[in-house]
Short mmCIF file of C-alpha atoms in Angstrom, two decimals:
data_model
loop_
_atom_site.label_atom_id
_atom_site.label_comp_id
_atom_site.label_asym_id
_atom_site.label_seq_id
_atom_site.Cartn_x
_atom_site.Cartn_y
_atom_site.Cartn_z
CA MET A 31 3.30 -14.31 -66.26
CA HIS A 32 6.31 -16.15 -67.46
CA TYR A 33 8.20 -16.18 -64.21
CA GLN A 34 10.32 -19.29 -63.87
CA PHE A 35 10.69 -20.36 -60.27
CA ASP A 36 14.19 -21.46 -59.40
CA TRP A 37 14.52 -22.76 -55.87
CA SER A 38 18.06 -24.05 -56.28
CA GLN A 39 19.46 -20.57 -55.54
CA VAL A 40 17.66 -20.52 -52.20
CA TRP A 41 18.92 -24.01 -51.41
CA GLN A 42 22.47 -22.94 -52.14
CA HIS A 43 22.20 -20.24 -49.49
CA ARG A 44 20.52 -22.47 -46.94
CA ASP A 45 23.31 -21.92 -44.41
CA LEU A 46 22.64 -18.16 -44.43
CA ILE A 47 18.92 -18.75 -43.98
CA PHE A 48 19.58 -21.15 -41.15
CA ASP A 49 21.93 -18.65 -39.44
CA GLY A 50 19.24 -15.98 -39.82
CA LEU A 51 16.65 -18.28 -38.32
CA LEU A 52 18.87 -18.90 -35.29
CA VAL A 53 19.41 -15.17 -34.80
CA THR A 54 15.66 -14.57 -35.06
CA VAL A 55 15.02 -17.19 -32.39
CA ALA A 56 17.79 -15.81 -30.18
CA LEU A 57 16.55 -12.23 -30.61
CA SER A 58 12.98 -13.25 -29.83
CA VAL A 59 13.90 -15.20 -26.71
CA ALA A 60 16.36 -12.55 -25.49
CA SER A 61 13.63 -9.90 -25.85
CA LEU A 62 10.66 -11.91 -24.62
CA VAL A 63 12.14 -12.67 -21.19
CA PRO A 64 12.84 -9.04 -20.15
CA THR A 65 9.61 -7.97 -21.90
CA LEU A 66 7.57 -10.21 -19.62
CA ILE A 67 9.45 -9.18 -16.47
CA ILE A 68 9.28 -5.43 -17.16
CA GLY A 69 5.69 -5.74 -18.36
CA MET A 70 4.69 -7.50 -15.12
CA LEU A 71 6.36 -4.82 -13.00
CA ILE A 72 4.96 -1.84 -14.90
CA GLY A 73 1.51 -3.45 -15.20
CA THR A 74 1.44 -4.13 -11.46
CA LEU A 75 2.39 -0.51 -10.75
CA GLY A 76 -0.37 0.55 -13.12
CA ALA A 77 -2.91 -1.44 -11.12
CA SER A 78 -1.66 -0.28 -7.73
CA GLY A 79 -3.45 2.00 -5.34
CA SER A 80 -0.82 4.72 -5.50
CA ARG A 81 -1.59 7.55 -7.89
CA ALA A 82 2.11 8.32 -8.41
CA ALA A 83 2.80 4.69 -9.38
CA ARG A 84 -0.13 4.65 -11.78
CA THR A 85 1.01 7.89 -13.41
CA ALA A 86 4.57 6.62 -13.82
CA ALA A 87 3.32 3.37 -15.35
CA GLY A 88 0.99 5.29 -17.66
CA LEU A 89 3.83 7.52 -18.89
CA TYR A 90 6.00 4.50 -19.62
CA VAL A 91 3.25 2.71 -21.52
CA GLU A 92 2.21 5.70 -23.62
CA GLY A 93 5.79 6.77 -24.29
CA MET A 94 6.95 3.35 -25.43
CA ARG A 95 4.06 1.99 -27.42
CA ASN A 96 3.17 5.19 -29.28
CA VAL A 97 6.53 5.31 -31.04
CA PRO A 98 6.76 3.01 -34.08
CA LEU A 99 9.03 0.04 -33.53
CA LEU A 100 11.07 1.03 -36.59
CA ILE A 101 11.86 4.35 -34.91
CA HIS A 102 12.72 2.54 -31.65
CA MET A 103 15.29 0.52 -33.61
CA TYR A 104 16.93 3.59 -35.15
CA VAL A 105 16.78 5.68 -31.99
CA TRP A 106 18.43 3.12 -29.72
CA TYR A 107 20.98 2.21 -32.35
CA MET A 108 21.97 5.84 -32.94
CA ALA A 109 21.50 7.18 -29.43
CA LEU A 110 23.60 4.45 -27.88
CA ALA A 111 26.24 4.54 -30.60
CA PHE A 112 28.75 5.98 -28.11
CA LEU A 113 28.40 2.80 -26.02
CA ARG A 114 29.45 0.74 -29.05
CA LEU A 115 26.82 -1.86 -28.26
CA PRO A 116 26.41 -4.64 -30.80
CA PRO A 117 23.31 -4.11 -32.99
CA PHE A 118 21.82 -7.26 -31.45
CA ALA A 119 21.74 -5.61 -28.00
CA CYS A 120 20.15 -2.45 -29.43
CA ALA A 121 17.48 -4.55 -31.12
CA VAL A 122 16.77 -6.40 -27.85
CA LEU A 123 16.42 -3.05 -26.11
CA GLY A 124 14.06 -1.63 -28.73
CA LEU A 125 11.89 -4.75 -28.86
CA THR A 126 11.78 -5.00 -25.08
CA LEU A 127 10.81 -1.39 -24.44
CA TYR A 128 8.16 -1.47 -27.15
CA SER A 129 6.60 -4.86 -26.33
CA SER A 130 6.77 -4.50 -22.56
CA ALA A 131 4.40 -1.53 -22.81
CA TYR A 132 1.81 -3.85 -24.36
CA VAL A 133 2.46 -6.55 -21.76
CA ALA A 134 2.06 -3.93 -19.01
CA GLU A 135 -1.38 -3.01 -20.32
CA LEU A 136 -2.37 -6.68 -20.45
CA VAL A 137 -1.16 -7.30 -16.91
CA ARG A 138 -2.91 -4.18 -15.64
CA SER A 139 -6.22 -5.25 -17.18
CA GLY A 140 -5.73 -8.81 -15.92
CA ILE A 141 -5.21 -7.63 -12.35
CA GLY A 142 -8.23 -5.35 -12.74
CA ALA A 143 -10.32 -8.34 -13.80
CA VAL A 144 -9.65 -10.21 -10.55
CA PRO A 145 -12.42 -9.25 -8.11
CA ARG A 146 -11.15 -6.91 -5.38
CA GLY A 147 -12.63 -9.18 -2.76
CA GLN A 148 -9.92 -11.74 -3.52
CA ALA A 149 -7.05 -9.52 -2.37
CA ARG A 150 -9.22 -8.44 0.55
CA ALA A 151 -9.84 -12.05 1.63
CA ALA A 152 -6.12 -12.77 1.34
CA ALA A 153 -5.32 -9.71 3.47
CA ALA A 154 -7.95 -10.70 6.04
CA SER A 155 -6.25 -14.08 6.43
CA GLY A 156 -2.97 -12.46 7.41
CA LEU A 157 -1.16 -12.68 4.08
CA ARG A 158 1.12 -9.73 3.36
CA PRO A 159 0.34 -7.61 0.28
CA TRP A 160 3.13 -9.19 -1.79
CA GLN A 161 1.96 -12.67 -0.80
CA ALA A 162 -1.61 -11.83 -1.78
CA LEU A 163 -0.32 -10.59 -5.13
CA LEU A 164 1.88 -13.61 -5.79
CA LEU A 165 -0.38 -16.36 -4.49
CA VAL A 166 -3.89 -15.08 -5.15
CA VAL A 167 -3.99 -12.23 -7.69
CA TYR A 168 -1.26 -13.09 -10.24
CA PRO A 169 -2.31 -16.72 -10.80
CA GLN A 170 -5.84 -15.59 -11.62
CA ALA A 171 -4.78 -12.56 -13.68
CA LEU A 172 -2.32 -14.63 -15.74
CA ARG A 173 -4.96 -17.20 -16.60
CA ILE A 174 -7.22 -14.40 -17.79
CA ILE A 175 -4.59 -12.79 -20.03
CA ALA A 176 -2.83 -15.99 -21.19
CA PRO A 177 -4.38 -15.99 -24.70
CA SER A 178 -3.43 -12.34 -25.22
CA LEU A 179 0.09 -12.98 -23.93
CA ALA A 180 0.45 -15.82 -26.41
CA SER A 181 -0.52 -13.58 -29.30
CA LEU A 182 1.88 -10.95 -28.00
CA ALA A 183 4.70 -13.49 -28.10
CA SER A 184 4.01 -14.28 -31.75
CA GLN A 185 3.76 -10.56 -32.50
CA LEU A 186 7.21 -10.11 -30.98
CA ILE A 187 8.70 -12.83 -33.18
CA LYS A 188 7.38 -11.12 -36.29
CA ASP A 189 8.41 -7.67 -35.02
CA SER A 190 11.98 -8.92 -34.64
CA SER A 191 12.25 -8.66 -38.46
CA LEU A 192 12.59 -4.88 -38.04
CA ALA A 193 15.99 -5.46 -36.44
CA SER A 194 17.23 -5.96 -40.00
CA VAL A 195 17.31 -2.17 -40.44
CA ILE A 196 20.12 -1.88 -37.90
CA ALA A 197 22.05 -4.73 -39.48
CA VAL A 198 21.18 -7.54 -37.12
CA ALA A 199 21.72 -10.61 -39.29
CA GLU A 200 18.39 -12.23 -38.56
CA LEU A 201 16.08 -13.96 -41.00
CA SER A 202 14.79 -10.88 -42.88
CA TYR A 203 18.28 -9.40 -43.12
CA GLN A 204 19.65 -12.60 -44.63
CA ALA A 205 16.72 -12.74 -47.03
CA GLY A 206 17.60 -9.26 -48.23
CA ALA A 207 21.22 -10.27 -48.66
CA ILE A 208 20.39 -13.41 -50.64
CA GLU A 209 17.89 -11.53 -52.75
CA GLY A 210 20.54 -8.92 -53.54
CA GLN A 211 22.88 -11.60 -54.84
CA THR A 212 20.44 -13.84 -56.67
CA PHE A 213 17.50 -11.57 -57.60
CA ARG A 214 15.26 -14.50 -56.67
CA THR A 215 12.84 -12.25 -54.78
CA PHE A 216 9.80 -14.50 -54.69
CA GLU A 217 11.64 -17.66 -53.79
CA VAL A 218 13.58 -16.03 -50.98
CA TYR A 219 10.68 -14.20 -49.38
CA ILE A 220 8.28 -17.12 -49.74
CA THR A 221 10.86 -19.26 -47.96
CA ILE A 222 11.27 -16.94 -45.00
CA ALA A 223 7.51 -16.30 -44.84
CA VAL A 224 7.03 -20.04 -44.37
CA LEU A 225 9.78 -20.09 -41.72
CA TYR A 226 8.16 -17.23 -39.75
CA LEU A 227 4.81 -18.97 -40.01
CA ALA A 228 6.28 -22.25 -38.75
CA LEU A 229 8.04 -20.50 -35.87
CA VAL A 230 4.92 -18.64 -34.70
CA LEU A 231 2.72 -21.73 -35.02
CA LEU A 232 5.24 -23.72 -33.01
CA VAL A 233 5.20 -21.12 -30.23
CA SER A 234 1.39 -20.92 -30.14
CA PHE A 235 1.21 -24.69 -30.03
CA ALA A 236 3.70 -24.83 -27.15
CA ILE A 237 1.95 -22.10 -25.14
CA ASP A 238 -1.39 -23.85 -25.59
CA ARG A 239 0.07 -26.87 -23.89
CA ILE A 240 1.39 -25.13 -20.78
CA PRO A 241 -0.39 -27.05 -18.01
CA GLY A 242 -2.87 -25.06 -15.97
CA LEU A 243 -3.56 -22.42 -18.60
CA ARG A 244 -6.22 -24.14 -20.69
CA ASP A 245 -7.70 -26.54 -18.21
CA ALA A 246 -7.86 -23.94 -15.44
CA PRO A 247 -11.03 -24.35 -13.42
CA SER A 248 -13.28 -21.50 -14.35
CA VAL A 249 -11.88 -18.32 -12.93
CA GLY A 250 -14.95 -16.51 -14.14
CA ARG A 251 -17.05 -16.13 -11.06
CA ILE A 252 -20.69 -16.18 -10.20
CA ALA A 253 -21.50 -12.56 -10.86
CA ASP A 254 -24.02 -12.06 -8.09
CA ALA A 255 -22.46 -14.31 -5.47
CA MET B 70 -10.73 -15.94 30.71
CA SER B 71 -9.03 -12.59 30.88
CA GLU B 72 -10.84 -9.56 32.29
CA THR B 73 -10.10 -7.15 29.45
CA PRO B 74 -12.62 -7.19 26.63
CA LEU B 75 -11.29 -8.66 23.37
CA ILE B 76 -12.67 -6.00 21.04
CA VAL B 77 -13.16 -2.36 21.98
CA LEU B 78 -14.37 0.28 19.54
CA ASP B 79 -14.38 3.77 20.94
CA ARG B 80 -16.16 6.61 19.12
CA VAL B 81 -15.11 5.40 15.68
CA CYS B 82 -15.91 7.80 12.83
CA LYS B 83 -15.46 7.23 9.13
CA GLN B 84 -16.54 9.06 6.03
CA TYR B 85 -16.18 8.61 2.29
CA GLY B 86 -15.56 12.15 1.07
CA THR B 87 -18.25 14.10 2.87
CA THR B 88 -20.62 11.15 3.33
CA PRO B 89 -20.43 9.84 6.89
CA VAL B 90 -20.46 6.03 7.11
CA LEU B 91 -19.79 5.55 10.80
CA ARG B 92 -20.63 8.15 13.43
CA ASP B 93 -19.23 7.80 16.93
CA CYS B 94 -19.60 4.03 17.05
CA SER B 95 -18.61 2.49 20.37
CA LEU B 96 -18.81 -1.23 21.00
CA THR B 97 -17.26 -3.70 23.42
CA VAL B 98 -17.09 -7.44 22.87
CA ALA B 99 -15.94 -9.66 25.71
CA ARG B 100 -14.12 -12.94 25.19
CA GLY B 101 -16.54 -15.70 24.32
CA GLU B 102 -19.31 -13.28 23.56
CA ILE B 103 -21.49 -13.51 20.46
CA VAL B 104 -22.70 -10.21 19.09
CA VAL B 105 -25.10 -9.89 16.17
CA VAL B 106 -25.04 -6.61 14.25
CA CYS B 107 -28.17 -5.81 12.26
CA GLY B 108 -29.81 -2.86 10.61
CA PRO B 109 -31.02 -1.63 7.23
CA SER B 110 -28.66 -1.76 4.27
CA GLY B 111 -26.31 1.18 4.12
CA SER B 112 -26.37 1.56 7.88
CA GLY B 113 -22.63 0.83 8.17
CA LYS B 114 -22.70 -2.70 9.65
CA SER B 115 -20.21 -4.23 7.19
CA THR B 116 -17.92 -1.22 7.48
CA LEU B 117 -18.05 -1.48 11.27
CA ILE B 118 -16.84 -5.07 11.44
CA LYS B 119 -14.18 -4.46 8.80
CA CYS B 120 -12.73 -1.80 11.10
CA ILE B 121 -12.05 -4.54 13.65
CA ASN B 122 -9.41 -6.23 11.45
CA GLY B 123 -8.28 -3.06 9.76
CA LEU B 124 -9.74 -3.83 6.33
CA GLU B 125 -11.49 -0.46 6.51
CA PRO B 126 -9.49 2.53 7.70
CA TYR B 127 -11.29 5.04 9.92
CA GLN B 128 -10.68 8.73 10.45
CA SER B 129 -11.07 9.09 14.19
CA GLY B 130 -11.72 7.09 17.32
CA SER B 131 -9.95 3.93 18.32
CA VAL B 132 -10.28 0.20 17.66
CA ARG B 133 -8.45 -2.16 19.97
CA PHE B 134 -8.19 -5.89 19.41
CA ASP B 135 -6.76 -7.88 22.30
CA GLY B 136 -5.21 -4.68 23.63
CA GLU B 137 -3.59 -3.69 20.34
CA GLU B 138 -4.59 -0.49 18.55
CA VAL B 139 -5.67 -1.58 15.03
CA GLY B 140 -5.18 1.83 13.41
CA ALA B 141 -1.72 2.51 14.87
CA ARG B 142 1.12 2.86 12.39
CA THR B 143 3.27 0.49 14.40
CA THR B 144 0.69 -2.31 14.37
CA ASP B 145 1.68 -5.30 12.25
CA LEU B 146 -1.71 -5.66 10.56
CA PRO B 147 -1.06 -8.98 8.77
CA ARG B 148 0.00 -10.54 12.08
CA LEU B 149 -3.03 -9.12 13.87
CA ARG B 150 -5.35 -10.31 11.10
CA SER B 151 -3.99 -13.83 11.29
CA ARG B 152 -5.56 -14.03 14.76
CA ILE B 153 -9.00 -12.99 13.48
CA GLY B 154 -11.00 -15.20 11.14
CA MET B 155 -13.21 -13.47 8.61
CA VAL B 156 -16.05 -14.81 6.47
CA PHE B 157 -17.46 -12.75 3.60
CA GLN B 158 -20.88 -12.47 2.01
CA SER B 159 -19.47 -13.53 -1.37
CA PHE B 160 -17.29 -16.36 0.08
CA GLU B 161 -14.16 -15.15 -1.74
CA LEU B 162 -12.68 -18.61 -2.06
CA TYR B 163 -9.66 -18.62 -4.37
CA PRO B 164 -11.10 -20.09 -7.60
CA HIS B 165 -7.77 -21.45 -8.85
CA MET B 166 -7.22 -23.66 -5.80
CA THR B 167 -8.96 -26.73 -4.47
CA ALA B 168 -10.94 -26.51 -1.24
CA LEU B 169 -8.01 -28.11 0.58
CA ARG B 170 -5.47 -25.61 -0.78
CA ASN B 171 -7.81 -22.75 0.05
CA VAL B 172 -7.78 -23.85 3.68
CA MET B 173 -4.02 -24.49 3.67
CA LEU B 174 -2.82 -21.26 2.06
CA ALA B 175 -2.67 -18.83 4.97
CA GLN B 176 -1.51 -21.56 7.38
CA VAL B 177 1.55 -22.18 5.24
CA HIS B 178 2.31 -18.60 4.19
CA ALA B 179 1.05 -16.46 7.08
CA LEU B 180 1.51 -18.81 10.05
CA LYS B 181 4.51 -20.64 8.51
CA ARG B 182 3.08 -23.99 9.53
CA PRO B 183 4.80 -27.01 7.95
CA ARG B 184 2.87 -28.25 4.91
CA ALA B 185 2.06 -31.67 6.30
CA GLU B 186 0.70 -30.20 9.51
CA ALA B 187 -1.34 -27.60 7.59
CA ARG B 188 -2.74 -30.34 5.39
CA ALA B 189 -3.80 -32.50 8.32
CA ARG B 190 -5.35 -29.51 10.07
CA SER B 191 -7.21 -28.54 6.88
CA LEU B 192 -8.64 -32.01 6.40
CA ASP B 193 -9.81 -31.99 10.04
CA LEU B 194 -11.54 -28.65 9.54
CA LEU B 195 -13.15 -29.68 6.26
CA ALA B 196 -14.50 -32.73 8.09
CA ARG B 197 -15.76 -30.49 10.86
CA VAL B 198 -17.81 -28.44 8.38
CA GLY B 199 -19.05 -31.67 6.77
CA LEU B 200 -16.96 -31.52 3.60
CA ALA B 201 -14.32 -34.21 4.14
CA ASP B 202 -15.16 -35.74 0.75
CA ARG B 203 -14.89 -32.44 -1.15
CA ALA B 204 -11.28 -31.55 -0.28
CA GLU B 205 -10.08 -31.88 -3.87
CA ALA B 206 -13.01 -30.00 -5.42
CA TYR B 207 -12.60 -26.53 -6.93
CA PRO B 208 -14.90 -23.77 -5.66
CA ALA B 209 -16.74 -23.66 -9.00
CA ASP B 210 -17.84 -27.26 -8.43
CA LEU B 211 -19.27 -26.56 -4.97
CA SER B 212 -22.70 -25.21 -4.08
CA GLY B 213 -22.94 -21.82 -2.39
CA GLY B 214 -23.50 -23.39 1.00
CA GLN B 215 -20.51 -25.69 0.55
CA GLN B 216 -18.33 -22.77 -0.57
CA GLN B 217 -19.27 -20.78 2.51
CA ARG B 218 -18.49 -23.76 4.74
CA VAL B 219 -15.06 -24.07 3.11
CA ALA B 220 -14.61 -20.34 3.75
CA ILE B 221 -15.42 -20.89 7.42
CA ALA B 222 -12.90 -23.75 7.57
CA ARG B 223 -10.34 -21.46 5.91
CA ALA B 224 -10.93 -18.80 8.56
CA LEU B 225 -10.76 -21.35 11.41
CA ALA B 226 -7.49 -22.71 10.07
CA LEU B 227 -5.71 -19.71 11.57
CA ASP B 228 -6.81 -20.80 15.06
CA PRO B 229 -8.34 -17.36 15.47
CA ILE B 230 -9.33 -15.94 18.84
CA ALA B 231 -12.32 -14.21 17.23
CA MET B 232 -14.43 -14.66 14.11
CA LEU B 233 -16.05 -11.93 12.03
CA PHE B 234 -18.97 -12.81 9.76
CA ASP B 235 -20.09 -10.29 7.15
CA GLU B 236 -23.59 -11.35 6.05
CA PRO B 237 -22.47 -14.96 5.64
CA THR B 238 -25.84 -16.23 4.41
CA SER B 239 -27.08 -13.31 2.32
CA ALA B 240 -25.85 -14.77 -0.98
CA LEU B 241 -27.26 -18.24 -0.32
CA ASP B 242 -30.37 -20.03 -1.47
CA PRO B 243 -32.82 -20.53 1.40
CA GLU B 244 -32.17 -24.28 1.71
CA MET B 245 -28.43 -23.71 2.07
CA ILE B 246 -28.70 -21.12 4.80
CA ASN B 247 -29.22 -23.67 7.55
CA GLU B 248 -26.13 -25.74 6.75
CA VAL B 249 -24.04 -22.60 7.25
CA LEU B 250 -25.93 -21.44 10.36
CA ASP B 251 -25.50 -24.92 11.88
CA VAL B 252 -21.73 -24.65 11.54
CA MET B 253 -21.82 -21.18 13.11
CA THR B 254 -24.01 -22.37 15.96
CA GLY B 255 -21.51 -25.16 16.62
CA LEU B 256 -18.71 -22.61 16.80
CA ALA B 257 -20.67 -20.46 19.20
CA ARG B 258 -21.23 -23.48 21.43
CA ASP B 259 -17.47 -24.10 21.50
CA GLY B 260 -17.01 -20.66 23.01
CA MET B 261 -15.68 -18.73 20.00
CA THR B 262 -15.93 -14.95 20.20
CA MET B 263 -18.05 -13.91 17.24
CA VAL B 264 -19.27 -10.69 15.66
CA VAL B 265 -21.91 -11.49 13.06
CA VAL B 266 -23.55 -9.10 10.63
CA THR B 267 -26.75 -10.86 9.62
CA HIS B 268 -30.46 -10.56 9.02
CA GLU B 269 -31.07 -14.08 10.32
CA MET B 270 -33.06 -13.10 13.37
CA GLY B 271 -33.74 -16.72 14.28
CA PHE B 272 -30.00 -17.26 14.61
CA ALA B 273 -29.61 -14.01 16.56
CA ARG B 274 -32.35 -14.97 18.99
CA LYS B 275 -30.98 -18.46 19.54
CA VAL B 276 -27.24 -17.86 19.62
CA ALA B 277 -26.40 -14.20 20.26
CA ASN B 278 -25.66 -12.77 23.67
CA ARG B 279 -26.20 -9.26 22.40
CA VAL B 280 -27.78 -7.52 19.47
CA VAL B 281 -26.45 -4.26 18.07
CA PHE B 282 -28.81 -2.30 15.87
CA MET B 283 -27.38 0.28 13.48
CA ASP B 284 -28.98 3.01 11.44
CA GLU B 285 -27.35 5.69 9.30
CA GLY B 286 -23.88 4.95 10.63
CA ARG B 287 -24.88 5.08 14.28
CA ILE B 288 -25.26 2.32 16.84
CA VAL B 289 -28.78 3.06 18.05
CA GLU B 290 -29.31 -0.01 20.23
CA ASP B 291 -26.91 -2.38 21.95
CA ARG B 292 -28.69 -4.76 24.32
CA PRO B 293 -28.89 -8.37 25.43
CA SER B 294 -30.72 -10.31 22.73
CA GLU B 295 -33.78 -11.29 24.80
CA ALA B 296 -34.31 -7.69 25.78
CA PHE B 297 -33.85 -6.55 22.18
CA PHE B 298 -36.30 -9.04 20.72
CA GLY B 299 -38.67 -8.64 23.66
CA ALA B 300 -39.10 -4.94 23.14
CA PRO B 301 -36.76 -2.78 21.10
CA VAL B 302 -36.44 0.63 22.69
CA THR B 303 -36.16 2.71 19.58
CA GLU B 304 -38.92 3.19 17.06
CA ARG B 305 -36.44 2.61 14.18
CA ALA B 306 -35.50 -0.85 15.47
CA ARG B 307 -39.13 -1.74 16.08
CA VAL B 308 -40.08 -0.87 12.48
CA PHE B 309 -37.05 -2.78 11.15
CA LEU B 310 -37.86 -5.89 13.17
CA SER B 311 -41.53 -5.88 12.20
CA LYS B 312 -40.49 -5.69 8.54
CA ILE B 313 -38.04 -8.58 8.53
CA ILE B 314 -39.91 -10.88 10.85
CA ALA B 315 -43.30 -10.29 9.19
CA HIS B 316 -42.56 -12.73 6.36
#
């Protein structure tokens, strides 16, 4: 191998890389918020007592997560072309629909892991079903699924790179553009790989420090109590 | 004291699929009365008391609490339940809250009591069950007996006009049973209306006004406790008693 590394070309295009990084962060945040909200709603329906609600939630989950994210990107970009939405909005839509199906499954399993007696005790004390859900079931379910939610958030950040195929000028898109001009393939992709890594590590680190998630008093209960 | 009985069950029937769980159960509990429900496991005792606060739906018959039909569509169940305290076999304290917050929760969110008042009331009740110093402890750090006493305080925090106990000591080590029974005996002495599913016959003999014996979803005996312990009428109750008192 006689490849001569030349990082100066990457440095020259640092403003493009920085712009791409900002778009990646914006895309991730803009998708993560609705992903969590929709995932909570669908997951709660999936854990509900009503068969119709469970079926509807199941259809959503299977329909959304069994289509590759790449196809989501193309489909929403093409299908909604008549709306003339900016590519960014189509990417948010694709990422949200796809990731929220995974969040819904996490939420559903989290609610299922909270002993039924908890909601029953809340009901017996006069709390209304939505109060029991909000005050008793969700806080326990969220603690149970917190580690999986954190890994889902980092998955979403990495998945946002697929938005490059519909010309959203995020990190991977900019890398492709710089590579096309400079032919410095290794340098460019190593640089953005390190940036993705740093971003994901930063998020995991931050989530780990959300108070109440790690130091939660054991929610695991005495099995035979 | 009002003349109408507080709890009236009239020919209540319930089945899971084709398996009958309750068959024509009728029961009346007057205000201030303490009724112990006993019987072999699977006889429907837990299901019966859960019908009183509507935790278990039933297919036919009627359940009235303080004159209100529990199964009626128009009944505001959460409001009705906030007047009935319930204690479960498995405690069901909320593991993510301290003992104090467990006792406060329904006061603040169901009764809409101001926080400060709910807090003061909770501390009083925790002191009453002997746990004033454990208010900030999480359930996982409490013994079974302590958890059940917090659960009793939580139920009392609603200022209920009746208390339901579903095998409150069955999940406890023998040496913790008495600390819970003592609290219950104190309540009984204060005139609380209580329906207690239990196998603690010593408690039943000492505290209960009446004993209800169930078998295979039917109420087969319902008599004053001295009469019941003196000489059960039915053979089934006699065999049951001899088995649980023998050791």
